[in-house]
mmCIF file of C-alpha atoms and ligand atoms in Angstrom:
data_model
loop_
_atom_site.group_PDB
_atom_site.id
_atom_site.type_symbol
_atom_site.label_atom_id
_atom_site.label_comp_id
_atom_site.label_asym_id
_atom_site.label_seq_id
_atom_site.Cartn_x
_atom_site.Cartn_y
_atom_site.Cartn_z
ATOM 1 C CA UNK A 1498 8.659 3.378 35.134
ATOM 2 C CA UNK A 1499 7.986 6.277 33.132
ATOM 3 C CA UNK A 1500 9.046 5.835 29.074
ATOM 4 C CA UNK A 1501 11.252 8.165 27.166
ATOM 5 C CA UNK A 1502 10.301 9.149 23.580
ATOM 6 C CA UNK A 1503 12.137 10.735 20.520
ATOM 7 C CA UNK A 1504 9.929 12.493 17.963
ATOM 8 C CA UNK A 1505 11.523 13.949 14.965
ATOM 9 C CA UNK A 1506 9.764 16.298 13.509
ATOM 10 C CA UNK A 1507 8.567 18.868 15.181
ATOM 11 C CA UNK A 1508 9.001 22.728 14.342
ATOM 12 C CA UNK A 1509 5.701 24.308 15.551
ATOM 13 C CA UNK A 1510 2.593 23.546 17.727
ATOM 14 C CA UNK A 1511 0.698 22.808 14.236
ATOM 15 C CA UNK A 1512 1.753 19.256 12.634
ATOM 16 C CA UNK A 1513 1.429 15.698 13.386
ATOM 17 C CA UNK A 1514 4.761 15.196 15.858
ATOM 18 C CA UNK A 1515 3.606 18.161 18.374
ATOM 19 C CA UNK A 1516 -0.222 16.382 18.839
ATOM 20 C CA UNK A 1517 1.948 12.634 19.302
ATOM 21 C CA UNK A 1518 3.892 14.984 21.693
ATOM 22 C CA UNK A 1519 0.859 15.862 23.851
ATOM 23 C CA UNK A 1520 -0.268 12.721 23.549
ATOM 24 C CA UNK A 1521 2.675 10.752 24.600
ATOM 25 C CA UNK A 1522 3.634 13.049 27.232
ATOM 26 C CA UNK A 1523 -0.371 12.807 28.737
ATOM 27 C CA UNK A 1524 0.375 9.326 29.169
ATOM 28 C CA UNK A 1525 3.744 10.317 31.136
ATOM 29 C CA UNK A 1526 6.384 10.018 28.878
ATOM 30 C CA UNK A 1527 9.304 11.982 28.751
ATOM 31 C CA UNK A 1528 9.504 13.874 25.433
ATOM 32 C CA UNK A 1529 12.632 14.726 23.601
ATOM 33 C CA UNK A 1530 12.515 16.381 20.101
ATOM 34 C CA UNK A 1531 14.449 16.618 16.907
ATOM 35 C CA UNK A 1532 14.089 19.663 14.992
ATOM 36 C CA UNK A 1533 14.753 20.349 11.321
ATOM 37 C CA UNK A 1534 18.095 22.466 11.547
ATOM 38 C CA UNK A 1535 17.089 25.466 9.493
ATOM 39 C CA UNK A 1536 13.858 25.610 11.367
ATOM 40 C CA UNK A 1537 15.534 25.444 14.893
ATOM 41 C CA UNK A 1538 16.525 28.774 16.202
ATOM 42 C CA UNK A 1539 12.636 29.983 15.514
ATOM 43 C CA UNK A 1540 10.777 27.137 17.194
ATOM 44 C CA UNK A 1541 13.575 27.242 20.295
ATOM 45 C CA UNK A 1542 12.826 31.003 20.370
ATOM 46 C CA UNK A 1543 8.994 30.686 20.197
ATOM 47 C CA UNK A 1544 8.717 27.781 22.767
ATOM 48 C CA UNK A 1545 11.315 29.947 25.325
ATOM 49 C CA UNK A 1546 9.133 33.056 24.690
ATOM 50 C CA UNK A 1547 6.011 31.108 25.850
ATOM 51 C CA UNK A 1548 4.396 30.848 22.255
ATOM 52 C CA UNK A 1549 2.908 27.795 22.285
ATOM 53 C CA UNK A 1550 1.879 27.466 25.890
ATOM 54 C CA UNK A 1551 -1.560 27.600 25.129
ATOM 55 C CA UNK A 1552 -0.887 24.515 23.107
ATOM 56 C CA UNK A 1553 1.037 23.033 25.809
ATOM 57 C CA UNK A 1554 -1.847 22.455 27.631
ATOM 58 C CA UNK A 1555 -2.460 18.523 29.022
ATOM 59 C CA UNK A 1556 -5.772 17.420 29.717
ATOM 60 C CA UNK A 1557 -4.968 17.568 33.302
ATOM 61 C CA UNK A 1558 -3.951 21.467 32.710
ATOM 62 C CA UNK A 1559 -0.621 20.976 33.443
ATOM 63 C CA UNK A 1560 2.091 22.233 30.507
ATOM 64 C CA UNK A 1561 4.124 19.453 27.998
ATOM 65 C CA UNK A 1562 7.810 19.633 29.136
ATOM 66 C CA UNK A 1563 10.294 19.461 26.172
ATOM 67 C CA UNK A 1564 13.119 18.219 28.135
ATOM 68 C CA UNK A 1565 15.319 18.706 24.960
ATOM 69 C CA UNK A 1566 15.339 19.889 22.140
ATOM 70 C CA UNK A 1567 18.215 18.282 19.026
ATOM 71 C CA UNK A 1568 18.718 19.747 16.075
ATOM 72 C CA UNK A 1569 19.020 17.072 13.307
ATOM 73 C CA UNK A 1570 18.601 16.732 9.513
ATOM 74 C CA UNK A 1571 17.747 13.130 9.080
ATOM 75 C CA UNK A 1572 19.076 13.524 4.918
ATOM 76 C CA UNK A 1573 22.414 12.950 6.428
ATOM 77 C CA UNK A 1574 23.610 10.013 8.408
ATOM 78 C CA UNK A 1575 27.097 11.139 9.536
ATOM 79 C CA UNK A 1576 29.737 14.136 9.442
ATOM 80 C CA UNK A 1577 31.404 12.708 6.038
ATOM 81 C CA UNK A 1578 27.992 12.827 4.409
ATOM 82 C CA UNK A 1579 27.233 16.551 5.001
ATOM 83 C CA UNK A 1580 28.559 18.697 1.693
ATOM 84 C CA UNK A 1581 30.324 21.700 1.801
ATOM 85 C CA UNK A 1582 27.568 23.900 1.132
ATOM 86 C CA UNK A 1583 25.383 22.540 3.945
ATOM 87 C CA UNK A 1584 27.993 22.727 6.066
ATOM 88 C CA UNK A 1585 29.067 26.191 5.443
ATOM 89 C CA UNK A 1586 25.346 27.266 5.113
ATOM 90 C CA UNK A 1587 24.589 30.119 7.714
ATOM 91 C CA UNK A 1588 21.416 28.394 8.821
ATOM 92 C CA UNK A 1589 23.081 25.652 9.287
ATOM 93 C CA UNK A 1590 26.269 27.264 11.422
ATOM 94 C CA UNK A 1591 24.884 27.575 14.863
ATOM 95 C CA UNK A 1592 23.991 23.972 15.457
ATOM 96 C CA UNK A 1593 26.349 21.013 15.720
ATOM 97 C CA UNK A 1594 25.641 17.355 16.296
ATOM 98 C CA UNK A 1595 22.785 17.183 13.667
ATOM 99 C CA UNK A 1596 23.459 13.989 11.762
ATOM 100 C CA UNK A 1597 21.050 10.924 12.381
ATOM 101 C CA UNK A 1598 24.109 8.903 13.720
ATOM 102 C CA UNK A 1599 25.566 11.962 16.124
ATOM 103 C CA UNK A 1600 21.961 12.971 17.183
ATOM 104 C CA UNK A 1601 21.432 8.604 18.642
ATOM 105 C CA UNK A 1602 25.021 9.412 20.165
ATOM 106 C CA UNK A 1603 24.121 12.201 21.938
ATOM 107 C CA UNK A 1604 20.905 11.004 23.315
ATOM 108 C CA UNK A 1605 22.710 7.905 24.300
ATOM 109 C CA UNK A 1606 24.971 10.302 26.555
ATOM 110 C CA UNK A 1607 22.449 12.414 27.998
ATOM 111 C CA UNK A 1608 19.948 10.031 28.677
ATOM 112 C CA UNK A 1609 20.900 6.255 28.021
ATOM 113 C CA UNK A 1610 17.798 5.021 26.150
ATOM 114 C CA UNK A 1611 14.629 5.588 24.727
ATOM 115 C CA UNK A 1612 11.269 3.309 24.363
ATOM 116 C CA UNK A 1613 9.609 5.330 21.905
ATOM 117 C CA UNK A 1614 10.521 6.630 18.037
ATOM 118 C CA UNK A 1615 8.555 8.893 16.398
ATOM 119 C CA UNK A 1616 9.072 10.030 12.895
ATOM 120 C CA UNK A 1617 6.839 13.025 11.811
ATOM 121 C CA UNK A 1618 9.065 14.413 8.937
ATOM 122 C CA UNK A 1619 8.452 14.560 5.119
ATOM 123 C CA UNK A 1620 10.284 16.676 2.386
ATOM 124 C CA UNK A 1621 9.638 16.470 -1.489
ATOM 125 C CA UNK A 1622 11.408 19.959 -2.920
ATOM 126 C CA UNK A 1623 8.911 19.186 -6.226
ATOM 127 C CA UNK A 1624 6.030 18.037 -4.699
ATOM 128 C CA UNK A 1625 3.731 20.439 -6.281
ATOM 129 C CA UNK A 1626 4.675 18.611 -9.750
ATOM 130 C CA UNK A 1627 3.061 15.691 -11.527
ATOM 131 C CA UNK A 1628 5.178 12.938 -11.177
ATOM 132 C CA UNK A 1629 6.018 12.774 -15.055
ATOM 133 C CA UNK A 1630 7.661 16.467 -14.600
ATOM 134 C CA UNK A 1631 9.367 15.343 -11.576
ATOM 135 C CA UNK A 1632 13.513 15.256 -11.916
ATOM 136 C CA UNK A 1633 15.635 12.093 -10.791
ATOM 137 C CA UNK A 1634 17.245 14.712 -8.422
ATOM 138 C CA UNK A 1635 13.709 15.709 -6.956
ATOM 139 C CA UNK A 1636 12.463 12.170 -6.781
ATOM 140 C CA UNK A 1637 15.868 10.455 -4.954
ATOM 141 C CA UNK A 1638 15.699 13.917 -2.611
ATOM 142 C CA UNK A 1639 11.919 13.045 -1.701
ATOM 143 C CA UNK A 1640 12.257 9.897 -1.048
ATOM 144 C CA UNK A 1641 15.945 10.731 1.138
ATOM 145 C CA UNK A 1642 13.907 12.984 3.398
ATOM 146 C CA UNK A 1643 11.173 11.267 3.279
ATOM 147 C CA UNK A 1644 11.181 7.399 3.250
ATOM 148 C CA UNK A 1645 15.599 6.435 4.065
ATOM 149 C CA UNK A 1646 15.350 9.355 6.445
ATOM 150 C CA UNK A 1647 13.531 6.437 8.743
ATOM 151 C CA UNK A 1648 15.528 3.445 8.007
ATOM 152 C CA UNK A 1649 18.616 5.850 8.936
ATOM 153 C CA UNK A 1650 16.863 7.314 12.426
ATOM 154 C CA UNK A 1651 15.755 3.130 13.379
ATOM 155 C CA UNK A 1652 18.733 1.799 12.237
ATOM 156 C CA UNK A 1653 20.557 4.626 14.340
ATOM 157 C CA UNK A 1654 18.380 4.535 17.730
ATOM 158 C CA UNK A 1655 17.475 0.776 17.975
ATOM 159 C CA UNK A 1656 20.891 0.070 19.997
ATOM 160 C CA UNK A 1657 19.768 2.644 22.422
ATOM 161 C CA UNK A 1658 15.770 1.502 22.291
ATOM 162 C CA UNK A 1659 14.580 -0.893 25.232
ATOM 163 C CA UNK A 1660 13.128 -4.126 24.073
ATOM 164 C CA UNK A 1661 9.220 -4.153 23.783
ATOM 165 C CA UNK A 1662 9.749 -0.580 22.236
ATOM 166 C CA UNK A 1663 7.581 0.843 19.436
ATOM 167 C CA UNK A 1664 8.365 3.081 16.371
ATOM 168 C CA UNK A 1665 5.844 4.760 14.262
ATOM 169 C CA UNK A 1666 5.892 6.903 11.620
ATOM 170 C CA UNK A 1667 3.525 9.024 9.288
ATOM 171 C CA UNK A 1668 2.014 8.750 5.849
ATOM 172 C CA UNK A 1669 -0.850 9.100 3.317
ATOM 173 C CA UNK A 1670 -2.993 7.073 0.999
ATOM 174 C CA UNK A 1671 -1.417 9.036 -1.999
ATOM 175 C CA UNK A 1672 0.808 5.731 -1.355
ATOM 176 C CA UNK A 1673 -1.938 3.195 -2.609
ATOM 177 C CA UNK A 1674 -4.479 5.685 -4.401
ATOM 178 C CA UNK A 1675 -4.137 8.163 -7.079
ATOM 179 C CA UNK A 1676 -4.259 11.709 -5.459
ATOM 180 C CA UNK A 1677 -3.751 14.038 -8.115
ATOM 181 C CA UNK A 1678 -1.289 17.178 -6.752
ATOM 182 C CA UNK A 1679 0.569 14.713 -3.950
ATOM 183 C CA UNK A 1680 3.547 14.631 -6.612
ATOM 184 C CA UNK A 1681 7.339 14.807 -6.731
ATOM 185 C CA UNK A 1682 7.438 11.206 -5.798
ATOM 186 C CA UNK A 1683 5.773 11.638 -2.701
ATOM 187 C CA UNK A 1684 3.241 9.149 -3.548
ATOM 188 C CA UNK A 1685 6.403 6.855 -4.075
ATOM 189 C CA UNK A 1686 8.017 8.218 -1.331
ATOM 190 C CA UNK A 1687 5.421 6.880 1.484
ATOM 191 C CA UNK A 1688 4.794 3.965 -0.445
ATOM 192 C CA UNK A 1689 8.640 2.966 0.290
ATOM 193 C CA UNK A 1690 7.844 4.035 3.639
ATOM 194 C CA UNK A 1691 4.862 1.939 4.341
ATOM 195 C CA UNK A 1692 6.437 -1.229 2.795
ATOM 196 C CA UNK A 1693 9.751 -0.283 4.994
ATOM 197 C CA UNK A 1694 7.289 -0.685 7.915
ATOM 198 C CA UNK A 1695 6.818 -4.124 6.930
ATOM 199 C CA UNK A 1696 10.589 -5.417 6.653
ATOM 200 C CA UNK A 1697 11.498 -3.322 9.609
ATOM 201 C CA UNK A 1698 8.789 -4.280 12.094
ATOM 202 C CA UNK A 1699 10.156 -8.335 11.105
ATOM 203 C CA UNK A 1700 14.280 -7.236 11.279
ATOM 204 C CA UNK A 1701 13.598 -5.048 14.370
ATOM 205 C CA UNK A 1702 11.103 -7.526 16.161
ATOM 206 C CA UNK A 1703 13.343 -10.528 15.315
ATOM 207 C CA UNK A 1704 16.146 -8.507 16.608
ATOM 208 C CA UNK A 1705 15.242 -6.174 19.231
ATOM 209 C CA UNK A 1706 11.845 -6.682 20.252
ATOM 210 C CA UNK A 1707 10.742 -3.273 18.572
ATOM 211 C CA UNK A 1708 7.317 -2.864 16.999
ATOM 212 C CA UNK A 1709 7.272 -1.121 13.967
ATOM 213 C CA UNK A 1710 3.857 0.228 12.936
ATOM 214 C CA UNK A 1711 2.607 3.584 10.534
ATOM 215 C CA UNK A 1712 -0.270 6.065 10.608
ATOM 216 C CA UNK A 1713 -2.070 6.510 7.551
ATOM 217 C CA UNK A 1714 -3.205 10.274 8.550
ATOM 218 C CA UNK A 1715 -5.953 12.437 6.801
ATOM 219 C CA UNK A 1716 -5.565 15.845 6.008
ATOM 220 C CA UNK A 1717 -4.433 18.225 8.401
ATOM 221 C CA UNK A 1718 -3.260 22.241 7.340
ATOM 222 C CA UNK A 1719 0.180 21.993 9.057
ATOM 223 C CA UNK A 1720 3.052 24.174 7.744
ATOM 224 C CA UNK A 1721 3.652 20.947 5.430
ATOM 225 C CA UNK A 1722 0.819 20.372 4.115
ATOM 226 C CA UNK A 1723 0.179 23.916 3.509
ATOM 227 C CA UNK A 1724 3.557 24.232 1.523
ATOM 228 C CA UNK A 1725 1.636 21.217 -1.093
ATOM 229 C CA UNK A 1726 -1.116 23.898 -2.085
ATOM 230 C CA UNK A 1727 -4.279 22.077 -1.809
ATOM 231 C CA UNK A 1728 -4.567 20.841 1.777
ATOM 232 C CA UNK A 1729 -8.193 23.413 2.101
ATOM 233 C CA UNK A 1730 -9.425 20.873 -0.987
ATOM 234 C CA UNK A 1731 -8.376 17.823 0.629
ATOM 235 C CA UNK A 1732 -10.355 19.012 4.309
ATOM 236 C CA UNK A 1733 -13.126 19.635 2.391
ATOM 237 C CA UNK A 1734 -13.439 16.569 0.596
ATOM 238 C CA UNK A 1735 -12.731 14.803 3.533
ATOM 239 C CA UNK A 1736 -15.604 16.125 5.068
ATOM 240 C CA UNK A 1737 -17.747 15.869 2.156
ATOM 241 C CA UNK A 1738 -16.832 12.189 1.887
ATOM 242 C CA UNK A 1739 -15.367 10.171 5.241
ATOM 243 C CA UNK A 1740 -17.771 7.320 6.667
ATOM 244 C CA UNK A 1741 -17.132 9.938 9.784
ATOM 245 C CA UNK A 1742 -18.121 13.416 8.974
ATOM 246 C CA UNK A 1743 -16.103 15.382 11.541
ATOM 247 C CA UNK A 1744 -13.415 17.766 11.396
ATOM 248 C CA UNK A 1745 -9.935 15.533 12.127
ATOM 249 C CA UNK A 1746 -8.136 16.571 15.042
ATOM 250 C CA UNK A 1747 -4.186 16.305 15.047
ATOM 251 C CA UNK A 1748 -4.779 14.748 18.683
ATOM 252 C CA UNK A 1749 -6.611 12.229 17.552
ATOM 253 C CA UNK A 1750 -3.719 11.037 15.725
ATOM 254 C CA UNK A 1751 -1.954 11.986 18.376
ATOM 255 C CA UNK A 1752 -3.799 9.903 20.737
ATOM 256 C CA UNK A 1753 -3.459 6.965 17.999
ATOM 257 C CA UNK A 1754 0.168 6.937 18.271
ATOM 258 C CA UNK A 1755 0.058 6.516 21.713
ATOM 259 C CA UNK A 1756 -1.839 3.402 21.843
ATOM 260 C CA UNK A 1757 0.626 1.926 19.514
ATOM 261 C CA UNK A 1758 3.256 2.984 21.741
ATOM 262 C CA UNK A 1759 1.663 1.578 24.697
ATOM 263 C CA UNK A 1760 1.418 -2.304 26.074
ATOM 264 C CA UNK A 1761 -1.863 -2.003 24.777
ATOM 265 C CA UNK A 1762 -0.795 -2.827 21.307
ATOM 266 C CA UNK A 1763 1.600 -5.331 22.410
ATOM 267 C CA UNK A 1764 0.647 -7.636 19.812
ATOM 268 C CA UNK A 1765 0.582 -4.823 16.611
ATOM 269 C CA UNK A 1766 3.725 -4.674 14.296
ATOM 270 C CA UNK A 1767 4.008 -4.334 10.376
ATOM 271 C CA UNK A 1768 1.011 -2.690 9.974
ATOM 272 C CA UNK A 1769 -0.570 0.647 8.733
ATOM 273 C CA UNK A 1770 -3.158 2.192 10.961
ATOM 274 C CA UNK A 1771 -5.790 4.467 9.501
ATOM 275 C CA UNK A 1772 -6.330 8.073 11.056
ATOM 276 C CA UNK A 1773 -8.534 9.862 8.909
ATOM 277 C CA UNK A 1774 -12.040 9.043 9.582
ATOM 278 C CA UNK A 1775 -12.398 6.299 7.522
ATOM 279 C CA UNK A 1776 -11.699 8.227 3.807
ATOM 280 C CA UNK A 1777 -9.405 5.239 2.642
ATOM 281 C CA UNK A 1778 -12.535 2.415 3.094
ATOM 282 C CA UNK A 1779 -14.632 4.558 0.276
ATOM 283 C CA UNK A 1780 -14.581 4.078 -3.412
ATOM 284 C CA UNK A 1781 -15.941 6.546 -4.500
ATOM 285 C CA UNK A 1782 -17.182 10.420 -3.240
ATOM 286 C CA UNK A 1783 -20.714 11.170 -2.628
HETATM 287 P P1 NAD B 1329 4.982 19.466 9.758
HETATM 288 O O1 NAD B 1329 5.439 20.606 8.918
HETATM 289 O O2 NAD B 1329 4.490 19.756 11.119
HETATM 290 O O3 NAD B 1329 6.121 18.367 9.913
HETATM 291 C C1 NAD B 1329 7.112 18.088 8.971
HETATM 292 C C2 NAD B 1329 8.433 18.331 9.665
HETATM 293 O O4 NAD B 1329 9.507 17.761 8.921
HETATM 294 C C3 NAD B 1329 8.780 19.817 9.813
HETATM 295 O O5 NAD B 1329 8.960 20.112 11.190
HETATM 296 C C4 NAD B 1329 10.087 19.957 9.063
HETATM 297 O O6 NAD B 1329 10.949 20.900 9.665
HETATM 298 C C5 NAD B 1329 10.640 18.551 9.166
HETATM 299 N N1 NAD B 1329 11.678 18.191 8.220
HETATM 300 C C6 NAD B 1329 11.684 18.336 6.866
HETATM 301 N N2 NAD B 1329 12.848 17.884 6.355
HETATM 302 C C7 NAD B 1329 13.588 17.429 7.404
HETATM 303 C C8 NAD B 1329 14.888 16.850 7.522
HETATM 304 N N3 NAD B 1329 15.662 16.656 6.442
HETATM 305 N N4 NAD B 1329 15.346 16.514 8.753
HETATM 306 C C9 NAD B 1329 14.575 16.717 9.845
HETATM 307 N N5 NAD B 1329 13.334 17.259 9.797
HETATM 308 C C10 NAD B 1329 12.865 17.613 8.584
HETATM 309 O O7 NAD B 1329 3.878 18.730 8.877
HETATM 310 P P2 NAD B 1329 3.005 17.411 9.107
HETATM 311 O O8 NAD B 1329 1.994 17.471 8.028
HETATM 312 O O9 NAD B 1329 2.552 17.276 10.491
HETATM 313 O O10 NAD B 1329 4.011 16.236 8.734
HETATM 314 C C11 NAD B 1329 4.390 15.198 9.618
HETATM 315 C C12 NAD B 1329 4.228 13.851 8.924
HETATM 316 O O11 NAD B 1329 2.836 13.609 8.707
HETATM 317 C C13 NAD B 1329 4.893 13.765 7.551
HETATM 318 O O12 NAD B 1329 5.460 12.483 7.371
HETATM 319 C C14 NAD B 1329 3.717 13.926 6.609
HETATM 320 O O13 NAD B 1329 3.949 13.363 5.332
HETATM 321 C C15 NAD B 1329 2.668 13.161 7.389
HETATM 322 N N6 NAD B 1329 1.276 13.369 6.951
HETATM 323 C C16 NAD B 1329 0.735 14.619 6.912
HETATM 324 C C17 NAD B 1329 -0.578 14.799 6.492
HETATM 325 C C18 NAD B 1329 -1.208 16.181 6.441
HETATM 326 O O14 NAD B 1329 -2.260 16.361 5.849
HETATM 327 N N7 NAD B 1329 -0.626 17.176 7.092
HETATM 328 C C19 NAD B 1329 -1.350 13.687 6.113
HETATM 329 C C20 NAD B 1329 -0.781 12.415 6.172
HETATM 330 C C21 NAD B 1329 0.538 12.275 6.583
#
């Protein structure tokens, strides 16, 4: 029987969650999407108007189906939670639904349950400052987008997950090493998040049966990434400096996730997986 995956996260055919799309859907799953609210309407209208078909494009030349697309803002778990301003908001007025807890509802109805979870979203509104400039407000909002926003989506979907199902999620060694311009608690941020990936994998093994697992990615010049201001320096001293000097391909992230989301890693939970062609095993550049 075919699987079902969620991936939030995706708002163009450039970041992490569209390659795990590909990849997933290669290997025959169905693919459902949650999309950043404000970003919606755009990536809705590009897919209809056939913008990323050349990036739709399976190995087998047939075309990733979306089979749909939910908006969501995973900084809010429910209705009560949303402020007036958000609410009100004009990008924010079209859509309805978009609340971690009302997205797993609404899944549940159209489609009973899922296998897979995919969480491909960061946001850290001071990133580009040094932590000791960084506000309480910017730190707690970083690590609400960034780190809770994947407690709240597990928390949300595991009652609608089938046992021996597998989460993943995304980060970066800013967690462990110093990396001087990943700031606004960022570095904290995915540090939460790759500790999280430890309790969780035990609560929702114990529990459910889930596997719980992250991708320690390398640098890739997604919309994200670009928004941080020195994702060109971080390709090039990847390439300068990786046991593996080779350009790194979203899809092979892609392709990473979807070994952990297959049988084939039946046996991997709790752990962070390196994608970036080896950077994190030097010590130093050369
Ligand atoms: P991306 O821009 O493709 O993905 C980030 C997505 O998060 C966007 O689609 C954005 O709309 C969405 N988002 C932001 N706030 C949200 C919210 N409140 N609710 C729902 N969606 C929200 O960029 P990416 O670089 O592919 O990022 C995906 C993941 O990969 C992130 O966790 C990122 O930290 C991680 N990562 C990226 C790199 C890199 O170099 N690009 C390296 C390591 C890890």
């Amino acid at each position: 029987k075919g699987k079902r995956a969620f991936i939030a996260g995706i708002a163009d055919d450039n970041g992490y969650g569209w390659a795990i799309a590909k990849s997933l859907a290669a290997a025959g799953a169905e693919i459902l999407v949650g999309t950043w609210v404000p970003a919606l309407n755009i990536f809705e209208t590009s897919l209809r108007r056939g913008k990323f078909d050349e990036s739709r494009v399976l190995p087998d030349g047939s075309l990733m189906e979306i089979a749909k697309v939910y908006a969501l803002d995973a900084v809010y778990d429910s209705p009560e939670d949303v402020p007036e301003d958000v609410k009100t908001n004009k990008r924010y007025a079209g859509a309805s639904n978009w609340t971690v807890q009302e997205v797993a509802a609404t899944v549940k109805q159209d489609y009973g349950t899922i296998d897979i979870l995919v969480h491909s979203l960061a946001n850290g509104p001071e990133v580009t400052k040094p932590l000791l400039e960084t506000s309480r407000k910017g730190y707690l909002a970083a690590l609400s987008a960034s780190s809770y926003s994947y407690v709240s989506l597990l928390k949300h979907f595991i009652p609608i997950m089938n046992p021996g199902g597998s989460s993943i999620s995304l980060t970066y060694i800013a967690s462990e090493k110093i990396i001087p311009g990943y700031g606004g608690g960022m570095s904290s941020a995915k540090a939460a998040l790759e500790s999280d990936t430890r309790v969780l994998s035990f609560e929702a093994g114990r529990q459910h049966k889930i596997r719980v697992n992250t991708i320690s990615a390398g640098p890739l010049r997604s919309r994200a990434a670009k928004a941080i201001g020195f994702i060109d320096t971080m390709i090039d001293y990847s390439l300068a400096n990786s046991p593996l000097q080779k350009e790194l391909l979203a899809d092979e992230v892609g392709n990473a996730a979807a070994f952990l989301a297959s049988p084939l890693a039946s046996a991997i939970t709790g752990t962070v997986i390196y994608v970036d062609n080896g950077l994190h095993a030097m010590g130093v550049g050369v």
